[in-house]
XYZ file of C-alpha atoms in Angstrom:
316
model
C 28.465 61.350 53.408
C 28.996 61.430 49.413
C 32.075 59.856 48.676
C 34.773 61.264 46.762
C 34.045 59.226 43.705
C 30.913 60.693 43.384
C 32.279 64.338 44.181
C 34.578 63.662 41.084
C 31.493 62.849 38.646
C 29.647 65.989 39.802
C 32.573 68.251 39.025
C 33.316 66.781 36.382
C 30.566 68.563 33.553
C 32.097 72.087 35.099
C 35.382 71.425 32.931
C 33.486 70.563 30.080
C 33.822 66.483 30.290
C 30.007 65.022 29.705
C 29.008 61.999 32.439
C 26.630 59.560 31.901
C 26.221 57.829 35.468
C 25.535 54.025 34.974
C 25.057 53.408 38.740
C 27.506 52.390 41.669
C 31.165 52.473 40.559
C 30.474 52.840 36.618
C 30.066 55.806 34.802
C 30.633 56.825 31.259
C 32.947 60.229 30.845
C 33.725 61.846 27.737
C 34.305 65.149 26.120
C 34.767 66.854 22.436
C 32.915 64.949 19.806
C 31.758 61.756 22.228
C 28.540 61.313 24.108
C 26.448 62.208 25.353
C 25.273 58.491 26.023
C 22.721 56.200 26.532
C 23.761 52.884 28.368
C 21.918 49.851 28.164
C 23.224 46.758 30.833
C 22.538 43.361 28.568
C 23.939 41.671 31.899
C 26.000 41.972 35.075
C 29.173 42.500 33.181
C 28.294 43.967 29.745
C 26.831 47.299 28.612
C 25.793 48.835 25.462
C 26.671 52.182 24.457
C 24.773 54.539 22.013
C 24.880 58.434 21.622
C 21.710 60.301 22.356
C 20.636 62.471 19.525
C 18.770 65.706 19.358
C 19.141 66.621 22.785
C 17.882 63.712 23.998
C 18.821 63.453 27.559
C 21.725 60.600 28.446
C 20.866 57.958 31.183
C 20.065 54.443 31.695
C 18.119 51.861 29.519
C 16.332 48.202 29.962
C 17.999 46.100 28.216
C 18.601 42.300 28.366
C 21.008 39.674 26.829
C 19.785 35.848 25.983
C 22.523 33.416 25.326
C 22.320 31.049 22.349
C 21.779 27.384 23.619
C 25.130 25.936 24.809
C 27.643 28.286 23.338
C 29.457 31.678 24.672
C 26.927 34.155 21.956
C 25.003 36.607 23.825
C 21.646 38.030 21.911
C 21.733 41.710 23.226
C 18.193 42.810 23.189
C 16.926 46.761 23.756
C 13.632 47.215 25.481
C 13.277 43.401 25.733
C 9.345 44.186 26.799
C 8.466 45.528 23.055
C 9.994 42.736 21.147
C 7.385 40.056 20.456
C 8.272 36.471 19.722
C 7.318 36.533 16.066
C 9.165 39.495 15.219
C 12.076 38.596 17.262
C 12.275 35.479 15.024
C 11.756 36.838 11.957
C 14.570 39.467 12.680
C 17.027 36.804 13.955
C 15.849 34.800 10.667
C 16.762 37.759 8.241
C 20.213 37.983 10.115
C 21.471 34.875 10.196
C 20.242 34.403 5.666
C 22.733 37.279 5.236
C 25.441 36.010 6.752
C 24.776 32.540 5.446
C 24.576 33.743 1.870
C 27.817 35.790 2.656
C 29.612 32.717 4.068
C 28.507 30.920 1.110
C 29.298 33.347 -1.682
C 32.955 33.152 0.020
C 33.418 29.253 0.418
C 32.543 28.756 -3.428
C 34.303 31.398 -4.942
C 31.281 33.661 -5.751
C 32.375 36.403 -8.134
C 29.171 37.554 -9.668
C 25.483 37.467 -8.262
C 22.433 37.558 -10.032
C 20.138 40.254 -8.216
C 16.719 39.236 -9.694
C 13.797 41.096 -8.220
C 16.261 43.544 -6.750
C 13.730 46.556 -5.830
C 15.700 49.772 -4.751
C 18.974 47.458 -4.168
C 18.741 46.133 -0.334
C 20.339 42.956 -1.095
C 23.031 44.072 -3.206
C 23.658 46.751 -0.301
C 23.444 44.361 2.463
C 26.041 41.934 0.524
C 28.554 45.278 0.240
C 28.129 45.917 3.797
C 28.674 42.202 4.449
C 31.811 42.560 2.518
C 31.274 40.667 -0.998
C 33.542 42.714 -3.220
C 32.897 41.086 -6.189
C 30.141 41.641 -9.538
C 26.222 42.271 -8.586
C 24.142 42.614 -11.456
C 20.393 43.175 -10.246
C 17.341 43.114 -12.333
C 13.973 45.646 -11.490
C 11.410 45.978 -14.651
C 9.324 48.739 -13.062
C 10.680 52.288 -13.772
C 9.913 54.273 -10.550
C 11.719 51.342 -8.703
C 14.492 50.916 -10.613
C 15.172 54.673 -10.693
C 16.357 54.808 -7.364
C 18.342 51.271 -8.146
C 19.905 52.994 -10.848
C 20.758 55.820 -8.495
C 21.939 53.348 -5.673
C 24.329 51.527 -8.047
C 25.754 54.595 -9.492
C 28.439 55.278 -7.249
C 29.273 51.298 -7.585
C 31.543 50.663 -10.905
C 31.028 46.492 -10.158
C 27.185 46.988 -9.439
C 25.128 46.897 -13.104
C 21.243 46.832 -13.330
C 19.098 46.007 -15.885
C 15.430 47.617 -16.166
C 13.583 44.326 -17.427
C 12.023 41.206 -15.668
C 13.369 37.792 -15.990
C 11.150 34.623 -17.252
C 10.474 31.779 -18.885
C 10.651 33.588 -22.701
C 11.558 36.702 -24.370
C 8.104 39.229 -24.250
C 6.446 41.946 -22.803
C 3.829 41.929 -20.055
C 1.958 43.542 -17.536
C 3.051 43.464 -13.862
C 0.792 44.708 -11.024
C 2.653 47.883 -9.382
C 1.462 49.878 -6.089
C 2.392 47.041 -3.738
C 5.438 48.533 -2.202
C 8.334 45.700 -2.570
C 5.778 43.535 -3.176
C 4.757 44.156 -7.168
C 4.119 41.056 -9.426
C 3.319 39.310 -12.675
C 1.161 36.744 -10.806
C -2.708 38.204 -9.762
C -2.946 38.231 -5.917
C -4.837 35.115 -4.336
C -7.663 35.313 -2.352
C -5.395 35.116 0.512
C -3.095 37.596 -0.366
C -6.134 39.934 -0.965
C -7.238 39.034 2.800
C -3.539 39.648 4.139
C -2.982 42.393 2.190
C -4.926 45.518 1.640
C -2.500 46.834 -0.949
C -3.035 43.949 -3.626
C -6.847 45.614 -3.884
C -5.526 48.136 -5.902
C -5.277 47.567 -10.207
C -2.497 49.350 -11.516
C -0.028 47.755 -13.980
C 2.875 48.502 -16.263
C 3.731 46.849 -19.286
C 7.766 45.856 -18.775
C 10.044 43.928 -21.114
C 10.881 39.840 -19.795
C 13.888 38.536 -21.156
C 15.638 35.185 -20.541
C 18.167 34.504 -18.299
C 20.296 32.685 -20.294
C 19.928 35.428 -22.767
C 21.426 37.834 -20.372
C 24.449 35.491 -18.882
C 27.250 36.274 -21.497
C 26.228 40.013 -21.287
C 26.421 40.018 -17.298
C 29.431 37.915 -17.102
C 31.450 39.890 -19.588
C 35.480 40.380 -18.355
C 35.492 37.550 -15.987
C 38.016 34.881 -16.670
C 36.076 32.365 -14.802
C 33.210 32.860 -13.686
C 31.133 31.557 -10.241
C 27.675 33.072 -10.006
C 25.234 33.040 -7.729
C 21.170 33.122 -8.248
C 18.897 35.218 -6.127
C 15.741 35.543 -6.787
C 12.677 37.299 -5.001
C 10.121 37.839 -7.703
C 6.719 37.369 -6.120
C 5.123 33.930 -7.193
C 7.695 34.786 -10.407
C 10.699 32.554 -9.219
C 10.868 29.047 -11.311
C 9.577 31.076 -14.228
C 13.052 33.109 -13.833
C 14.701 29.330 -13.349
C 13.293 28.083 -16.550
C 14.578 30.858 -18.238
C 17.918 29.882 -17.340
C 17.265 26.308 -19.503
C 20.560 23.891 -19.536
C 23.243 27.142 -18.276
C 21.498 26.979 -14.896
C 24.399 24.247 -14.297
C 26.682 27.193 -14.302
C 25.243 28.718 -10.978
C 27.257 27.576 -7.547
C 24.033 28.292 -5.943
C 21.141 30.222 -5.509
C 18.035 31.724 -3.311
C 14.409 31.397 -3.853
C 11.710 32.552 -1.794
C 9.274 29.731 -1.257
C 5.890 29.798 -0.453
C 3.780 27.623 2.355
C 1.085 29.843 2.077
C 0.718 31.043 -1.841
C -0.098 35.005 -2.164
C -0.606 34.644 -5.726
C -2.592 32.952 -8.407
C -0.676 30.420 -10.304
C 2.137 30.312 -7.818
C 4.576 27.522 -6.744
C 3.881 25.726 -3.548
C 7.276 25.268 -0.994
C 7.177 21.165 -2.037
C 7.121 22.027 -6.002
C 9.576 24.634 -6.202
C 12.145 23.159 -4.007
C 11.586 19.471 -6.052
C 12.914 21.759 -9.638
C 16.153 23.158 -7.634
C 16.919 19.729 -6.361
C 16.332 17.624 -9.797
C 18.576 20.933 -11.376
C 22.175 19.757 -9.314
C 20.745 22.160 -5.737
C 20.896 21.488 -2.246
C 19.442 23.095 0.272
C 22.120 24.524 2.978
C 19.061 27.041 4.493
C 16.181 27.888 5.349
C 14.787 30.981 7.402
C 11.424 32.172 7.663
C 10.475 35.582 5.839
C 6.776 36.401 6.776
C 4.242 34.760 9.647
C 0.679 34.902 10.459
C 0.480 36.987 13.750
C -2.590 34.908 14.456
C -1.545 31.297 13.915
C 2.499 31.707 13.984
C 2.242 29.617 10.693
C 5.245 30.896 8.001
C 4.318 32.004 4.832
C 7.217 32.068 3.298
C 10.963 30.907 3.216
C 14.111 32.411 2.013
C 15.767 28.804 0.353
C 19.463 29.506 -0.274
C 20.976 26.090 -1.962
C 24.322 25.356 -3.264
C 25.204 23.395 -6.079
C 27.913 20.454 -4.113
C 29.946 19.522 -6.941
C 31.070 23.375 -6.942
C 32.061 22.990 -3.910
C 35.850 23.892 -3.334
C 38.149 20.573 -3.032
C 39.704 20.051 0.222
């Protein structure tokens, strides 16, 4: 005999309210603009909601939740059985940067960062979303690229962007484009080449370098005191954009390298070398999360390194 409950739920799309049945004694009703839904149970007591789109028919999804060691975090996971370890980490890894770099930029007072290597503007749009409110100026030197940084920034009155590169001295050069997010001064290494199909191909574009330092009064223009921040992603490029800062590096709180185990490019900085510069210049590390793995060996290839600078540290 079907129970009245369940008489209820069946009536229930004939008035126009939309059910999505989540199994004995839970369901999901709505009507108007909500649902229809797609419920995922991370565990006994918790479920994950998510309209369907495109007609796609509402129901019941595998889902799982992992807590964090010792402490009351759950890790909701969708369709636990397509998640492999190495991107799991490597997802967890990008997460938990952000909201480092965020909690950093707040403790020390961050009120303008340095976007160096800033592509089509993900970091300076993850910070936003994050909710730094306060100066991002990013740097692209390749023109496709930074016309849709230019466009991404446009609607962003505290968001400036240069079209140049950033090194060691004032010049022009060529950098290697066609390599997605990946385009660099540097010549690929024989291991890049072998991990990378893309760095086979030749193209370049000649793009203006300047000097940091020549940049900083420009950038910091209209703030009464200012607390920036370094982030750099530059492809093998990084402590060439460092030197370029020469003795006004000591004006950075922080900053954000990526280091390489593994080097993709010729000439490049190993992990141990770069990291030994940022630590003679005043640095400290406060993080380090993996960016790229070998799917064969599980070795890293590459860290994001955010350090902070501990004498700009805010006094108790």
């Amino acid at each position: 005999m079907r129970t009245l409950y369940r008489r209820l739920l069946d009536l229930m799309p004939r008035v126009g309210v939309r059910v999505t049945d989540l199994g004995p004694g839970a369901a999901v009703v709505s009507r108007g603009g909500g649902g229809p839904y797609e419920a995922t149970r991370a565990d006994k007591d918790t479920w994950v909601l998510r309209r369907t789109r495109d007609g796609a028919r509402p129901g019941v999804a595998q889902g799982a939740a992992a807590r964090l060691g010792d402490t009351a975090t759950l890790l909701l996971m969708d369709a636990p059985e397509r998640l492999d370890e190495r991107r799991l980490q490597l997802d967890a890894a990008e997460y938990l940067c952000a909201q480092h770099v965020a909690a950093m930029l707040e403790l020390y007072g961050v009120n303008c960062v340095f976007d160096v290597g800033a592509n089509t503007g993900q970091y300076a749009k993850r910070l936003r979303r994050l909710g730094y409110t306060g100066r991002i100026v990013s740097f692209e030197p390749t023109s496709e690229t930074f016309a849709r940084l230019e466009k991404a920034a446009a609607n962003d009155p505290d968001w400036h962007v240069y079209q140049c590169g950033l090194g060691r001295e004032e010049t022009t050069a060529e950098i290697h484009i066609g390599w997605q997010t990946m385009n660099s001064l540097l010549s690929a290494s024989d291991y890049g080449k072998g991990r990378y199909s893309r760095f086979t191909k030749a193209d370049t574009e000649e793009i203006r370098v300047r000097r940091l330092a020549e940049v900083m009064d420009e950038a910091l223009e209209g703030l009464a005191e200012p607390r920036p921040y370094l982030k750099m992603d530059t492809q093998g490029y990084d402590l060439e954009v460092f030197a370029g800062a020469g003795e006004r590096i000591a004006e950075f709180a922080g900053m954000q390298s990526e280091v390489a185990v593994l080097k993709l490019y010729e000439g490049s900085p190993g992990m141990g070398e770069a990291v030994a510069v940022y630590e003679a210049a005043g640095f400290g590390i406060t993080g380090m999360y993996p960016v790229t793995r070998e799917a064969t060996t599980g070795r890293v290839i590459e860290f994001d390194c955010v350090l902070m600078r501990a004498d700009a540290a805010p006094t108790p």
